[in-house]
PDB file of C-alpha atoms in Angstrom:
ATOM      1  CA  UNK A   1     115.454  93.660 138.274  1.00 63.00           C
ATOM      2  CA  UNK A   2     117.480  91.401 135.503  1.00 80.00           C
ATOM      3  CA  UNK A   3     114.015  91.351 133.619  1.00 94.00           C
ATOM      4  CA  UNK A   4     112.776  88.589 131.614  1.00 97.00           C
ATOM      5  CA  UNK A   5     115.462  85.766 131.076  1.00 98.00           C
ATOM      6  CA  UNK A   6     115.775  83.374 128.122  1.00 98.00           C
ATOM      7  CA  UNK A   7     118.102  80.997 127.287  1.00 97.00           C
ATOM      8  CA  UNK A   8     119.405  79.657 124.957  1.00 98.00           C
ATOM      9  CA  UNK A   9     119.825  83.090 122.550  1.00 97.00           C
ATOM     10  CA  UNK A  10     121.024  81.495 119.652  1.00 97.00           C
ATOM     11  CA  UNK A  11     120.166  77.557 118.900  1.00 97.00           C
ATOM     12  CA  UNK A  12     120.898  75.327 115.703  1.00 98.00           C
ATOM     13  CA  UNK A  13     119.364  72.137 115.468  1.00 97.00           C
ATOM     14  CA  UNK A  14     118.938  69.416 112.639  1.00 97.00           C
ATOM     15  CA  UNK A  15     115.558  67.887 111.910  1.00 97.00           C
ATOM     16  CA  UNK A  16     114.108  65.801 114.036  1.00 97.00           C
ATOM     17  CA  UNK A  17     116.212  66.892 117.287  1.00 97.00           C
ATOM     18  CA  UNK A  18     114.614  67.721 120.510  1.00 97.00           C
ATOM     19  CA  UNK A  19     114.476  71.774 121.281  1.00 98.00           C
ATOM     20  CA  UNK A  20     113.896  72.855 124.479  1.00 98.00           C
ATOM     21  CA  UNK A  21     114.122  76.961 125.484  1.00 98.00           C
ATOM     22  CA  UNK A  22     114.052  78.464 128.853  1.00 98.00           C
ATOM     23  CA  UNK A  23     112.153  80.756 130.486  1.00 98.00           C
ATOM     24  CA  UNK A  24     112.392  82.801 133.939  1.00 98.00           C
ATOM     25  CA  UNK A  25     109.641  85.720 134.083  1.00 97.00           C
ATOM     26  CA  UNK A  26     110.402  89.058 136.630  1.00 95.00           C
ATOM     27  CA  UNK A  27     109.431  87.762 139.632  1.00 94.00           C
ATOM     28  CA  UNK A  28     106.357  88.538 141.058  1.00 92.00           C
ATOM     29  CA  UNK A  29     105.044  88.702 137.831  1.00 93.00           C
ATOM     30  CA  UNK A  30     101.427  85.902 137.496  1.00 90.00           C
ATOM     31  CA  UNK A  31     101.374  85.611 133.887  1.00 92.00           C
ATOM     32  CA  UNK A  32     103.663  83.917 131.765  1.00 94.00           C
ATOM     33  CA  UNK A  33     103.141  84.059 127.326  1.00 95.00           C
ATOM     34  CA  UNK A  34     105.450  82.386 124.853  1.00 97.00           C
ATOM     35  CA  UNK A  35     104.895  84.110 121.504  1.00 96.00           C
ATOM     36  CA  UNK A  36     106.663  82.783 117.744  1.00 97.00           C
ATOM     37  CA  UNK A  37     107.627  85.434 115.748  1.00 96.00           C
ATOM     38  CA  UNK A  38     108.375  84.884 111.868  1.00 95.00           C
ATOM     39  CA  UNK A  39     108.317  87.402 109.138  1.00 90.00           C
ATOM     40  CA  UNK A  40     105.618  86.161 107.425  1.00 90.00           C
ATOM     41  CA  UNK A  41     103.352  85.290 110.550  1.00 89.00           C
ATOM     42  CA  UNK A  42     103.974  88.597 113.070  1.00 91.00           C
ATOM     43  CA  UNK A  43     103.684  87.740 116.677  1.00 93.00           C
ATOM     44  CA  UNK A  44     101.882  84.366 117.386  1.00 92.00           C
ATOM     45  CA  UNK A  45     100.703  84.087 120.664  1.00 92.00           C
ATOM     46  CA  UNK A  46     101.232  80.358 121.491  1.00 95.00           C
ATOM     47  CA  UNK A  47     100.458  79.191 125.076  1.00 95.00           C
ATOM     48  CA  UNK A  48      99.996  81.452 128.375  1.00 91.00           C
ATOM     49  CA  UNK A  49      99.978  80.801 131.817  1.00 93.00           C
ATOM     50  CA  UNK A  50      98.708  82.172 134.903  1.00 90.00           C
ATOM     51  CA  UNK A  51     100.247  81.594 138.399  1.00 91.00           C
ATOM     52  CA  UNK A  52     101.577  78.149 137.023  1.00 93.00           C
ATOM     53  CA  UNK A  53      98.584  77.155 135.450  1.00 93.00           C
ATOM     54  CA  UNK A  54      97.895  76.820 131.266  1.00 93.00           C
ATOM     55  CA  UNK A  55      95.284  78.874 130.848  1.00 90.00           C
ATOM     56  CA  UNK A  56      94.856  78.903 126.650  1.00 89.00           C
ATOM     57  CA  UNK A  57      97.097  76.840 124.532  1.00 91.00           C
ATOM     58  CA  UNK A  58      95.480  77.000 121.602  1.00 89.00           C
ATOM     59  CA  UNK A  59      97.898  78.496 119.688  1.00 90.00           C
ATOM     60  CA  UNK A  60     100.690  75.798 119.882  1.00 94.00           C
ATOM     61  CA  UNK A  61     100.665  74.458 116.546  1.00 86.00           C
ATOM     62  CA  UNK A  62     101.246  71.073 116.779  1.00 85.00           C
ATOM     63  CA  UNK A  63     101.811  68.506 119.088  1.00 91.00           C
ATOM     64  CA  UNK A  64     104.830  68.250 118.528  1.00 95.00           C
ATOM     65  CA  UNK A  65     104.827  71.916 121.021  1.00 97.00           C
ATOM     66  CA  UNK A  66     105.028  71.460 124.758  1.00 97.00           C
ATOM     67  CA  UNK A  67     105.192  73.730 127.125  1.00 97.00           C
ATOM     68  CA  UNK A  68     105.178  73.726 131.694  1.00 97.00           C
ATOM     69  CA  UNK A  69     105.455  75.836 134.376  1.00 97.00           C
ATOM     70  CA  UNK A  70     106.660  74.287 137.289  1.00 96.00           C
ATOM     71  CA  UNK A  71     107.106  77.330 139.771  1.00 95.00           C
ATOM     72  CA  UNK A  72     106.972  80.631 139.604  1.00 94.00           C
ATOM     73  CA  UNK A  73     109.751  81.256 138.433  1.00 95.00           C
ATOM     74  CA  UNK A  74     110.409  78.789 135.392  1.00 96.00           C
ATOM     75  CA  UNK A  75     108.880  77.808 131.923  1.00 98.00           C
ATOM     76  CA  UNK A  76     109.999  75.503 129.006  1.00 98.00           C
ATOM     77  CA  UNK A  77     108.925  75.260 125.975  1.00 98.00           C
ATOM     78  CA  UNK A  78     109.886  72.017 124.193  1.00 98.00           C
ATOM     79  CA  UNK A  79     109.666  70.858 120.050  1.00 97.00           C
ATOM     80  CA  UNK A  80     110.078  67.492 119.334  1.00 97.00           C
ATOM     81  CA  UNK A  81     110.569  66.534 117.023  1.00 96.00           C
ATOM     82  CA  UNK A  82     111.865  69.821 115.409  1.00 97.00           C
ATOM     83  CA  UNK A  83     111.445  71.035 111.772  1.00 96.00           C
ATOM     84  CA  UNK A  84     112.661  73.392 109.582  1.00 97.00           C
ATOM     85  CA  UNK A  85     109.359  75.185 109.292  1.00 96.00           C
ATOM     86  CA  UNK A  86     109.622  75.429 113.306  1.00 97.00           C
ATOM     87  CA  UNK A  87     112.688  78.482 112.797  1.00 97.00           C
ATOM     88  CA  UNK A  88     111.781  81.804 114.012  1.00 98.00           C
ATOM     89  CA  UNK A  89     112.521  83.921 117.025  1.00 98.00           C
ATOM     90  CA  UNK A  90     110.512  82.736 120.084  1.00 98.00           C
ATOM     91  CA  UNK A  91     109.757  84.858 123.093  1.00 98.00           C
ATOM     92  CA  UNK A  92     109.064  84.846 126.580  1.00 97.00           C
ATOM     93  CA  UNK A  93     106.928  87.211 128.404  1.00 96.00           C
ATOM     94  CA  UNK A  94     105.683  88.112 131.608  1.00 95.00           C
ATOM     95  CA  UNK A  95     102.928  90.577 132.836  1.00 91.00           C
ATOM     96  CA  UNK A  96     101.897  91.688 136.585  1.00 86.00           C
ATOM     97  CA  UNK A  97      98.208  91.036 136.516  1.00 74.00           C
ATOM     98  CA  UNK A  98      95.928  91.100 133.754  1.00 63.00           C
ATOM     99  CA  UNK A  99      95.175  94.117 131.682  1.00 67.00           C
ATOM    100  CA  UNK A 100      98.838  95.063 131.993  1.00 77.00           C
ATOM    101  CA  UNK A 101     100.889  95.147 129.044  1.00 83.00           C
ATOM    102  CA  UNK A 102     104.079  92.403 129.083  1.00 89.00           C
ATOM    103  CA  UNK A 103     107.860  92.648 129.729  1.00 94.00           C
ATOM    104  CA  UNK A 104     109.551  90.203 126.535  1.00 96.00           C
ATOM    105  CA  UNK A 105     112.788  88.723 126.820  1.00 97.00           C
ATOM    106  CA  UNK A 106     115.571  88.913 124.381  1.00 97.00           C
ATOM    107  CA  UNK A 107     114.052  86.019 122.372  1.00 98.00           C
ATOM    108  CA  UNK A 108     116.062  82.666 121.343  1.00 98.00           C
ATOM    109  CA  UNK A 109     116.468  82.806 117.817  1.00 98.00           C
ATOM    110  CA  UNK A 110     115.732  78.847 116.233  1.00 98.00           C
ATOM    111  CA  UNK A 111     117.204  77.375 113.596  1.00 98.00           C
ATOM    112  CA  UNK A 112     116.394  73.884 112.247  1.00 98.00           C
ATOM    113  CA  UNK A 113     118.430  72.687 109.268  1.00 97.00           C
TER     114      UNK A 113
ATOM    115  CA  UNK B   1      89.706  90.150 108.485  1.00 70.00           C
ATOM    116  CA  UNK B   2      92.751  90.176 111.060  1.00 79.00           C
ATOM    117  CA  UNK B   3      91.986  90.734 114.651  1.00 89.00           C
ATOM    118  CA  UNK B   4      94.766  93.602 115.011  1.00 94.00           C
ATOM    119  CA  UNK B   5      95.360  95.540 111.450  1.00 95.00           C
ATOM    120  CA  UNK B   6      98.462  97.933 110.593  1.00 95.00           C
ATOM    121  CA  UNK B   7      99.946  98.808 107.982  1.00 90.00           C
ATOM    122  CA  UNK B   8     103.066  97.604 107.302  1.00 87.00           C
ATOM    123  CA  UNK B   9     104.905 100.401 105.519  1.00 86.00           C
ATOM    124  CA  UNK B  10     107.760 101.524 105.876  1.00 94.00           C
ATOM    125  CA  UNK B  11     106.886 105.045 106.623  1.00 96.00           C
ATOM    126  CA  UNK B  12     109.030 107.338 105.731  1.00 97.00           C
ATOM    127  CA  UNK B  13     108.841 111.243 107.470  1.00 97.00           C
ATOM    128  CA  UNK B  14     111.772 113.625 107.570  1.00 97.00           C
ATOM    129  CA  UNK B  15     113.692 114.257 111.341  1.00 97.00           C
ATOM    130  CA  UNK B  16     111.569 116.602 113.024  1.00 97.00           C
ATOM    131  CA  UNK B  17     108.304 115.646 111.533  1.00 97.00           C
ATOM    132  CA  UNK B  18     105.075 114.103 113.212  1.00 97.00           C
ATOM    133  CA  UNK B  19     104.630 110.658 112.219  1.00 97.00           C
ATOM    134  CA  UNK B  20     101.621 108.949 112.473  1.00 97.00           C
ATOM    135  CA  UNK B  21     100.814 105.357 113.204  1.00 97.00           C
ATOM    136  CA  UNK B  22      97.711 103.547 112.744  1.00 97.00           C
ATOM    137  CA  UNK B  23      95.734 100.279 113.904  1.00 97.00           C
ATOM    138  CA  UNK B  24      92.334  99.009 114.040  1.00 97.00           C
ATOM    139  CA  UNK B  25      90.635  95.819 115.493  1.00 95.00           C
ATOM    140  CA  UNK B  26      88.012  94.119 115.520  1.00 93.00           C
ATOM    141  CA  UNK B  27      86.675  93.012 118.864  1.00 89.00           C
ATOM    142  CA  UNK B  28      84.327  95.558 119.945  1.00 89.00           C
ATOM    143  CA  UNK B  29      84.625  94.694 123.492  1.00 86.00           C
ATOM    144  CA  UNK B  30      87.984  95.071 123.752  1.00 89.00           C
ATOM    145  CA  UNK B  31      89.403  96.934 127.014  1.00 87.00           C
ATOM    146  CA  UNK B  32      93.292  97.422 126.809  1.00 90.00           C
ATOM    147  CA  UNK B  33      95.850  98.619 123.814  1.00 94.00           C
ATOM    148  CA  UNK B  34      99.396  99.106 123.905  1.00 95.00           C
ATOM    149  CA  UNK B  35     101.929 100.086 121.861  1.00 97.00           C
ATOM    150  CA  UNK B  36     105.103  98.480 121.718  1.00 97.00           C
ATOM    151  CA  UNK B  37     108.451  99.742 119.454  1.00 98.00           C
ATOM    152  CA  UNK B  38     110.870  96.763 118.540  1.00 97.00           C
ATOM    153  CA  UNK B  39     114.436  97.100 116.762  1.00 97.00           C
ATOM    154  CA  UNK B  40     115.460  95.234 114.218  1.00 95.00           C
ATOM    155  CA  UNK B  41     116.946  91.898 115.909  1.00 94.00           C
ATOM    156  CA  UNK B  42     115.676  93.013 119.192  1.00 96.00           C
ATOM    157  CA  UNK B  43     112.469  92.265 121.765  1.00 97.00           C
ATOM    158  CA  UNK B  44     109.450  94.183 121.902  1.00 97.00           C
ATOM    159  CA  UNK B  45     109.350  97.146 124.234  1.00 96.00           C
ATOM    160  CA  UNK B  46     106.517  98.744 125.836  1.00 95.00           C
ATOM    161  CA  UNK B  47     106.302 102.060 124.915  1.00 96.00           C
ATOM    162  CA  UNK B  48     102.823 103.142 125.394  1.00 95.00           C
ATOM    163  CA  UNK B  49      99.063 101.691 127.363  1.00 94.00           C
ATOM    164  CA  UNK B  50      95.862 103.489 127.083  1.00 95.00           C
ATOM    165  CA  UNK B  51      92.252 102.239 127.797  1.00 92.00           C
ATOM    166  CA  UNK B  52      89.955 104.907 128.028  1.00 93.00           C
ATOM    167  CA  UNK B  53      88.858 107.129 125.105  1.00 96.00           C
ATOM    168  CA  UNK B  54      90.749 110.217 124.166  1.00 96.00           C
ATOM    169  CA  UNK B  55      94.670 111.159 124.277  1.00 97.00           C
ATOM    170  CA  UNK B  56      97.097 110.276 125.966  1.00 97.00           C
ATOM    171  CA  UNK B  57     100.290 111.742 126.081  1.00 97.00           C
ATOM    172  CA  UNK B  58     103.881 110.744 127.659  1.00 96.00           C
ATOM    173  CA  UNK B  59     107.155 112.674 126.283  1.00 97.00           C
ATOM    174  CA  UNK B  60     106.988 113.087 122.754  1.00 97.00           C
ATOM    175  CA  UNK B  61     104.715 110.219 122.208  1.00 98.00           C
ATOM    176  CA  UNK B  62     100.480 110.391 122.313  1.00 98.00           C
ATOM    177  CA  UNK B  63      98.618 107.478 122.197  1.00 97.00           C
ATOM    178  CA  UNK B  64      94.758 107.721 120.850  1.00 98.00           C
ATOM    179  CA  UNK B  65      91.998 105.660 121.221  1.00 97.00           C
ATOM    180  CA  UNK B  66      88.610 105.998 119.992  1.00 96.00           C
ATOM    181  CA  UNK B  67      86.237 102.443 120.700  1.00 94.00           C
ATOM    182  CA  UNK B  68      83.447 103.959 118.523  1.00 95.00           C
ATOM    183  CA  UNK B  69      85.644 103.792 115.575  1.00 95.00           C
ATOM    184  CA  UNK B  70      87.587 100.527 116.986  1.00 95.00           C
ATOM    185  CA  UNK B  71      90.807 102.174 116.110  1.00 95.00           C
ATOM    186  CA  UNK B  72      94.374 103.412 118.197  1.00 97.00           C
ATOM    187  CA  UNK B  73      96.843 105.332 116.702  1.00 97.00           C
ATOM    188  CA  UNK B  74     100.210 106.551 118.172  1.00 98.00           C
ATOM    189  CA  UNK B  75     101.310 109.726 117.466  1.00 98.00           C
ATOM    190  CA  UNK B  76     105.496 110.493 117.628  1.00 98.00           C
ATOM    191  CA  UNK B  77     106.649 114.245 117.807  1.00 98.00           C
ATOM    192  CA  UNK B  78     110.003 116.177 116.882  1.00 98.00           C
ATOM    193  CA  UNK B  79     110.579 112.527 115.253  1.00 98.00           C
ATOM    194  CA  UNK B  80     114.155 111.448 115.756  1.00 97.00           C
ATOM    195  CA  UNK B  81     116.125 108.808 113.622  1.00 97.00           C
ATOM    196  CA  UNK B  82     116.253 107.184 116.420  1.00 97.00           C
ATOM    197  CA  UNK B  83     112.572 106.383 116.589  1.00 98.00           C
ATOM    198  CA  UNK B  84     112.913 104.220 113.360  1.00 98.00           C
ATOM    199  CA  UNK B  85     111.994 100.957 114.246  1.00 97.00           C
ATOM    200  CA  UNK B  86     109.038  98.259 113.846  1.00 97.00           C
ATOM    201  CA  UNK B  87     105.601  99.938 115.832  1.00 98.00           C
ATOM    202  CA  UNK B  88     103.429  97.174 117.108  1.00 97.00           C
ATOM    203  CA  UNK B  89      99.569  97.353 118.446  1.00 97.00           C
ATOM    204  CA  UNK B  90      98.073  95.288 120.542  1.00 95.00           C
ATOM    205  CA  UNK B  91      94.687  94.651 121.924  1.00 93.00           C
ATOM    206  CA  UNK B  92      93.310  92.624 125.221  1.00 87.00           C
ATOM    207  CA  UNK B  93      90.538  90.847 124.144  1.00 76.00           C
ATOM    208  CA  UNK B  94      87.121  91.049 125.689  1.00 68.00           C
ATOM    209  CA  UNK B  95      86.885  89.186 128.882  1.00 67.00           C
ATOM    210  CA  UNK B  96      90.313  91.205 130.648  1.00 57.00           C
ATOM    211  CA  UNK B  97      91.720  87.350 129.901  1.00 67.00           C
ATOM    212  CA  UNK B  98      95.449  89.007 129.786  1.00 72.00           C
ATOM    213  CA  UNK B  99      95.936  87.989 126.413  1.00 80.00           C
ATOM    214  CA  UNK B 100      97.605  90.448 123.603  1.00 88.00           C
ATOM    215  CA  UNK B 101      97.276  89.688 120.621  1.00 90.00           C
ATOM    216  CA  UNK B 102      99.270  91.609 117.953  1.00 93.00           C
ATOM    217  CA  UNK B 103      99.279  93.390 114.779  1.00 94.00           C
ATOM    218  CA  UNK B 104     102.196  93.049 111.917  1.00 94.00           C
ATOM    219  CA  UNK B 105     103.763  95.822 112.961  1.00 95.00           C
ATOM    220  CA  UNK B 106     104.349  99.177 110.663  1.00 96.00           C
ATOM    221  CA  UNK B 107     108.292 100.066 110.288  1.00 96.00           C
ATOM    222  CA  UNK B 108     109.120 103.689 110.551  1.00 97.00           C
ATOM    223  CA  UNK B 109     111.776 104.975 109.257  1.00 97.00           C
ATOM    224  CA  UNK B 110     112.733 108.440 110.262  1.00 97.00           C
ATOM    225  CA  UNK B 111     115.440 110.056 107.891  1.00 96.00           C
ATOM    226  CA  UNK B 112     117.768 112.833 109.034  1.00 93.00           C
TER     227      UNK B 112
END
């Protein structure tokens, strides 16, 4: 199993551009998180899903934050427009069923000058 | 007062040595706690679950909970310099909703 696949790792944006990172959980996995994590802040849980559907967003910060699950096997998560207080390491995460604890991926790593 | 408290170190034990990490929360009805052990400039791994009161033990690492007391801590044996990374809890809230949420993490660093 390839695990939990993110893309892009690395991303530089200016101000004001859209952002959008990727997302493909281990399939067969039903639950889907995106988490921010900053040095100051620890892990934020933003949005998660569960077989395709939002189930608790209420950690996306702004709406300026969207995020979908099409299928089963794909997630974005968009910013736009971005800021500089928007840098940080986001990650993807999946989890069989609930109760389970998550597989992360290998985080894209945001940068908004 | 934070739903998932550590502290944040660094703590600092000698190869060899037991090392001890700590976290409390808050929500009493919580069901599920994990431990997870990340590297500097890498992803969070699962290392650990419990959910029932007691020990727990896998390898070198034990895992205690104790839902009286609202508290976990993770015990690592024979601790290698290898070990030294961030430690982070995490909870499942009441309701089995799937959601972790996660404490700051305490970095352990394990000198030789």
């Amino acid at each position: 199993d390839a695990g939990v696949i993110q893309s892009p790792r690395h991303e530089v944006t200016e101000m004001g551009q859209e952002v959008t990172l990727r997302c493909k959980p281990i399939s067969g996995h039903n639950s889907l998180f995106w988490y921010r994590q900053t040095m100051m802040r620890g892990l934020e849980l933003l949005i998660y899903f569960n077989n395709n559907v939002p189930i608790d967003d209420s950690g996306m910060p702004e709406d300026r934050f969207s995020a979908k699950m099409p299928n089963a096997s794909f997630s974005t998560l968009k910013i736009q427009p971005s800021e500089p207080r928007d840098s940080a390491v986001y990650f993807c995460a999946s989890s069989f069923q609930y109760g389970y604890g998550y597989t992360f991926g290998s985080g894209t790593r945001l940068t908004v000058v | 007062q934070k739903e998932v408290e550590q502290n944040s170190g660094p703590l600092s034990v000698p190869e060899g040595a037991i090392a001890s990490l700590n976290c409390t929360y808050s929500d009493r009805g919580s069901q599920s706690f994990f431990w997870y052990r990340q590297y500097s400039g890498k992803s969070p791994e699962l290392i650990m679950s419990i959910y029932s009161n007691g020990d727990k033990e896998d390898g070198r690492f034990t895992a205690q909970l104790n839902k009286a007391s609202q508290y976990v801590s993770l015990l690592i044996r024979d601790s290698q310099p290898s070990d030294s990374a961030t430690y982070l809890c995490a909870v499942n809230r009441a309701g089995n909703t799937g959601k972790l949420i996660f404490g700051q993490g305490t970095t352990l660093q394990v000198k030789p």
